[in-house]
Short mmCIF file of C-alpha atoms in Angstrom, two decimals:
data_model
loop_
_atom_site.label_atom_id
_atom_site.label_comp_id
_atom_site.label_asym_id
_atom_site.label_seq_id
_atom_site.Cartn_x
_atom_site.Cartn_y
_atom_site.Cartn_z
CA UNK A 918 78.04 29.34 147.48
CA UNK A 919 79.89 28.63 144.16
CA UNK A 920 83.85 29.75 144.46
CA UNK A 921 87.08 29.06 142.45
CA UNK A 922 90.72 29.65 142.79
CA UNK A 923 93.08 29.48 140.15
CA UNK A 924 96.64 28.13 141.09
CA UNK A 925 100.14 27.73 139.49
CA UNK A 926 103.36 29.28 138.80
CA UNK A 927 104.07 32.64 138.20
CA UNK A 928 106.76 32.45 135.85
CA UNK A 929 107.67 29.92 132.94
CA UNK A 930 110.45 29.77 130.28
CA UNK A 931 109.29 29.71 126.72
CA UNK A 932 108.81 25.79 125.08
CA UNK A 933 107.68 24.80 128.78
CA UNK A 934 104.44 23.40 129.83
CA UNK A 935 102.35 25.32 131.99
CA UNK A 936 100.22 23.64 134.52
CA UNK A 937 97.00 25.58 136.13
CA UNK A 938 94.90 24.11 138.84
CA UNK A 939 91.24 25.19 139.79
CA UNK A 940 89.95 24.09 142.99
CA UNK A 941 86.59 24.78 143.11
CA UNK A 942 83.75 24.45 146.05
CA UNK A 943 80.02 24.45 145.90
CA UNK A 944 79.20 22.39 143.92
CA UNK A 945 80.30 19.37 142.36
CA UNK A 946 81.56 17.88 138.74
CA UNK A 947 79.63 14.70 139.12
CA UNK A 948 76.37 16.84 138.93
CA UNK A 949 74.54 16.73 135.51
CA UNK A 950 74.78 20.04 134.18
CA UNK A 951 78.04 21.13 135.64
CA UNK A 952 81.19 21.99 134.37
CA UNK A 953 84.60 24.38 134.41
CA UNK A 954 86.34 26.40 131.98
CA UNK A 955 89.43 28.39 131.20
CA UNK A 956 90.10 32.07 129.56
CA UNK A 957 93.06 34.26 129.66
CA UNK A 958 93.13 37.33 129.30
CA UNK A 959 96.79 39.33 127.98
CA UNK A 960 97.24 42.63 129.58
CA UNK A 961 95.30 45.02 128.19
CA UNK A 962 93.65 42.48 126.15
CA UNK A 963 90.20 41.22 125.76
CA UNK A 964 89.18 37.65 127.32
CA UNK A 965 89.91 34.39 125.52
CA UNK A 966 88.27 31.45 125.85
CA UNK A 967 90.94 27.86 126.11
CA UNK A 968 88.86 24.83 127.00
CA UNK A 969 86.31 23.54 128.81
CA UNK A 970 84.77 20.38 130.85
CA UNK A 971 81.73 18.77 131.50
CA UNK A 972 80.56 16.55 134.82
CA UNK A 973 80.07 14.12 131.70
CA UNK A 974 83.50 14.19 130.37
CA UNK A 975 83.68 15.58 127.32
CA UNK A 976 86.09 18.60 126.84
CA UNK A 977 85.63 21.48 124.36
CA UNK A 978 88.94 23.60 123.03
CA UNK A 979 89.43 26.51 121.33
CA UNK A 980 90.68 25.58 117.54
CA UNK A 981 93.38 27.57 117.63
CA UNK A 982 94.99 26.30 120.86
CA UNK A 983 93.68 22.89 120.62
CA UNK A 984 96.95 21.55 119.82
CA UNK A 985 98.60 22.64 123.19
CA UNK A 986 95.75 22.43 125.56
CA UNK A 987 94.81 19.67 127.87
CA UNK A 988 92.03 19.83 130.31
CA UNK A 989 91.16 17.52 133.22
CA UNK A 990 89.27 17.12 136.23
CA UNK A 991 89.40 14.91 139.67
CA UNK A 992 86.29 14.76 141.09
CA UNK A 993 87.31 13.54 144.38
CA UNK A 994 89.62 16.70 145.02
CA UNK A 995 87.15 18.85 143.28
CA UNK A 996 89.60 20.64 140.81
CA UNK A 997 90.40 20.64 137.13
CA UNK A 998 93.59 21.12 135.86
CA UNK A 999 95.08 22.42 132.39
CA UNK A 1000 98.21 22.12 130.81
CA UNK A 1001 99.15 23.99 127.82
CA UNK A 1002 102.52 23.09 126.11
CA UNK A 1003 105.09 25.08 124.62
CA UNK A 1004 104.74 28.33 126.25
CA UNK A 1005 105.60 31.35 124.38
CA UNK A 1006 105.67 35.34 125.83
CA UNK A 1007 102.50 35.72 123.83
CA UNK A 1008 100.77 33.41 126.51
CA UNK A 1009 101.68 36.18 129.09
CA UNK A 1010 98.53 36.90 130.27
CA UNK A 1011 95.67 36.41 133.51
CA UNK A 1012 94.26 32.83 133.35
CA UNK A 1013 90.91 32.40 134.73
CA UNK A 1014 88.83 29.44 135.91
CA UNK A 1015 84.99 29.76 135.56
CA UNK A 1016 81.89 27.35 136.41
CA UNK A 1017 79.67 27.16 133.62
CA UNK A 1018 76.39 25.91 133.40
CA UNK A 1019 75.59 23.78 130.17
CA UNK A 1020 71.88 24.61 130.56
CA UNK A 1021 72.35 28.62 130.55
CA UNK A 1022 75.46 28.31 128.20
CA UNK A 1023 77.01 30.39 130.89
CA UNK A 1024 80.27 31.26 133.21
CA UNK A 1025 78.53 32.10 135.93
CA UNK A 1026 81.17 31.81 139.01
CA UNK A 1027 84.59 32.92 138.35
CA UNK A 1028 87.84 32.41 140.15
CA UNK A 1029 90.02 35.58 140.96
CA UNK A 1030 92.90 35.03 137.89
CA UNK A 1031 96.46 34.19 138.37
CA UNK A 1032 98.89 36.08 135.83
CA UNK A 1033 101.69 33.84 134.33
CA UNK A 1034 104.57 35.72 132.90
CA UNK A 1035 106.59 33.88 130.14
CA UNK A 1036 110.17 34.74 129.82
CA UNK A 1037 113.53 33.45 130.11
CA UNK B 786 87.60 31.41 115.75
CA UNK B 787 86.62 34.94 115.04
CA UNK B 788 85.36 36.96 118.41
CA UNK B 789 82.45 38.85 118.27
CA UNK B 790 81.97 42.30 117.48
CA UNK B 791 81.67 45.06 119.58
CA UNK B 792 82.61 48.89 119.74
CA UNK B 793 85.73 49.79 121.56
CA UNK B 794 84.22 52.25 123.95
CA UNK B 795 80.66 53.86 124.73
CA UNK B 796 80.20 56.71 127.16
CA UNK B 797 77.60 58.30 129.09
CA UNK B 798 76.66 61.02 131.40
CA UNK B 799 75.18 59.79 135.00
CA UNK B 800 71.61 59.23 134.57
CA UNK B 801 71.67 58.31 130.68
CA UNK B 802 71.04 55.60 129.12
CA UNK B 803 73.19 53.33 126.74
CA UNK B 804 73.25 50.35 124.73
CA UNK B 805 76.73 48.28 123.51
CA UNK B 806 75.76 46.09 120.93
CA UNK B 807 77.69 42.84 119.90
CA UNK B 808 77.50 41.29 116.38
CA UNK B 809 77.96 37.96 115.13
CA UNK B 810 76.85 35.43 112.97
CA UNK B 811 73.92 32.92 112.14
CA UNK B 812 76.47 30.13 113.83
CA UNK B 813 76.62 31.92 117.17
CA UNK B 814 74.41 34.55 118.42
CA UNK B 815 72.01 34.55 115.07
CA UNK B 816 71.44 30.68 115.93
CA UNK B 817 71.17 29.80 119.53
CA UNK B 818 69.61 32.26 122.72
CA UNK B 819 72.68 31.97 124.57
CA UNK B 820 74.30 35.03 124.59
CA UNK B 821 75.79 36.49 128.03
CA UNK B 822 77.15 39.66 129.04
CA UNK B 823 80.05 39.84 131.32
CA UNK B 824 80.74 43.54 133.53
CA UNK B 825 84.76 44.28 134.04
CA UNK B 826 86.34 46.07 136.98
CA UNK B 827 90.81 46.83 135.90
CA UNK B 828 92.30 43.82 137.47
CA UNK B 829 89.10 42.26 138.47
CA UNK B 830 87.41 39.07 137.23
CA UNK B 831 84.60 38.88 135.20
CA UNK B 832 81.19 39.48 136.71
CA UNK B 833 78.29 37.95 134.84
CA UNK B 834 75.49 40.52 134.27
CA UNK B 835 73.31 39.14 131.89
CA UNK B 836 72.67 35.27 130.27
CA UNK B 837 70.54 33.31 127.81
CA UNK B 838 70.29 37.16 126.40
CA UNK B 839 67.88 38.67 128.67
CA UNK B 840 67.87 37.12 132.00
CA UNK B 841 69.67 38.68 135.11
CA UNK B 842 71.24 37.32 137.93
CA UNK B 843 69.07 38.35 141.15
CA UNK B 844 71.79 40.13 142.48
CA UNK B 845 72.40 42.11 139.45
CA UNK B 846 70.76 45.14 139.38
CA UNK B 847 67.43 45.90 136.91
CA UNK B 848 68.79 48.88 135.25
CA UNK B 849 71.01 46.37 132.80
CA UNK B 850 68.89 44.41 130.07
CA UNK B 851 69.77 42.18 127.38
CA UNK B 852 68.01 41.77 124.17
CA UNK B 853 68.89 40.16 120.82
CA UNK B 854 67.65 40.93 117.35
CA UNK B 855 69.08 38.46 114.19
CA UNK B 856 72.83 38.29 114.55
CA UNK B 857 73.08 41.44 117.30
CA UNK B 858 72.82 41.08 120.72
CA UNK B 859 72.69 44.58 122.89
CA UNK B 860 73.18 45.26 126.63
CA UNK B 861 71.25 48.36 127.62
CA UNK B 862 72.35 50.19 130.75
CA UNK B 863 69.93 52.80 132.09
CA UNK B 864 70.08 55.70 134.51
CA UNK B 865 73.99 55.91 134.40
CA UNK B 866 76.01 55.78 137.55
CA UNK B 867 79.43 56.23 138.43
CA UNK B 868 80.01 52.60 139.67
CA UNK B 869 78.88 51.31 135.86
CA UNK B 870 82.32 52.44 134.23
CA UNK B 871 83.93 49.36 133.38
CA UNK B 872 85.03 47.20 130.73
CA UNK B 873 81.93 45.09 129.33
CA UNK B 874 82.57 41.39 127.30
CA UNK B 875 79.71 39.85 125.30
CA UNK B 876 79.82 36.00 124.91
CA UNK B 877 78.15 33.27 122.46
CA UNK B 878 77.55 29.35 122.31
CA UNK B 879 78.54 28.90 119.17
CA UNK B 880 78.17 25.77 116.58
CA UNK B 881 81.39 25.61 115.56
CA UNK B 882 83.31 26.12 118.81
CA UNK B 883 81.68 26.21 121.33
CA UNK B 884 82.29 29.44 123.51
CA UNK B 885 83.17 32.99 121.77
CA UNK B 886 83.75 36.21 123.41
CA UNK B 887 83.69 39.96 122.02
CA UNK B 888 86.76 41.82 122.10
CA UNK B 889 85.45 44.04 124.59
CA UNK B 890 83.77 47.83 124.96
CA UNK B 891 85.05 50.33 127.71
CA UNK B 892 82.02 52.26 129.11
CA UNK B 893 83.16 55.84 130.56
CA UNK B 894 80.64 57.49 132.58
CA UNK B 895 81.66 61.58 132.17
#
């Protein structure tokens, strides 16, 4: 059985980093095939994919974000992490960590969300 | 990155059917069977319904279908319960970025 959790603060100032950590079980990102993204989603708001990881190494971002978005995995703690720089209140919003298959093109598992207020 | 396309609400008696389509282009959902379909409880995570455009999840139930036809991909919903109101997401492999998601269509079941 595939499950996520998303974990991190709750609140960060504007212009800092924001650090998220998913630590996943199930299955594991030394597997061929395997791998875990990110999407937020504002409040009220439709879902937006950030980045993405493969048991392989290679990452995916969205253009838009690519700039602030870093995403990373330990295999031995079985968790992938994102940072995303220079945090504004636009980036208020639920972030989610999902497994996705590369075969199916697919999020198949996803983590609960954790909701990360920006303000000062 | 432009999201896909999708109407901002559908609705539905119990027992009808109904379809919420999702357009793209030839670079995402025109070019590649990998569109899924993702089902949306308020404060809930996403649930995946449907993936590679017509293939369910076992524990999903046969009364949602996918299909695809050029640059439109559709999730069909038939015999209407309660339980389907929700918000539904369509989502794309795409050439150009990789992952793309629809902006979303609220399903109301009157």
């Amino acid at each position: 059985q595939i499950t996520l959790k998303e974990s991190g603060p709750t609140l960060v100032k504007p212009t800092q980093t924001l650090t998220l950590t998913c630590t996943f079980s199930g299955f594991s990102l030394t597997t061929s095939g395997m791998g875990v993204g990110w999407v937020r989603q504002p409040p009220g708001q439709a879902l937006e994919w950030l980045a993405l990881i493969y048991w392989n190494d290679v990452e995916y971002y969205n253009p838009s974000l690519k700039t602030r978005l870093t995403i990373t995995k330990d295999t031995s703690k079985n968790q992938v992490v994102l940072t995303m720089t220079n945090m504004d209140p636009v980036d208020t919003a639920t972030y989610y960590c999902a497994h996705r298959l590369s075969v199916a093109a697919t999020f198949d598992f996803w983590g609960q969300g954790t909701l990360i207020f920006v303000s000062s | 990155q432009s999201a896909l396309t999708q109407p901002a609400s559908v609705s539905g008696s119990p027992g009808q059917s109904i379809t919420i389509s999702c357009t793209g282009t030839s670079s995402d959902i025109g070019g590649y069977n990998y569109v899924s379909w993702y089902q949306q409880y308020p404060g809930k995570a996403p649930k995946l319904m449907i993936y590679e455009v017509s293939n369910r999840p076992l524990e999903v139930s046969n009364r949602f279908s996918g299909s695809k036809s050029g640059n439109t991909a559709s999730l069909s919903i038939s015999g209407l319960q309660a339980e389907d109101e929700a918000d539904y997401y369509c989502s794309s492999y795409t050439s150009t970025t990789t992952v793309v998601f629809g902006g979303g269509t609220r399903l109301t079941v009157v």
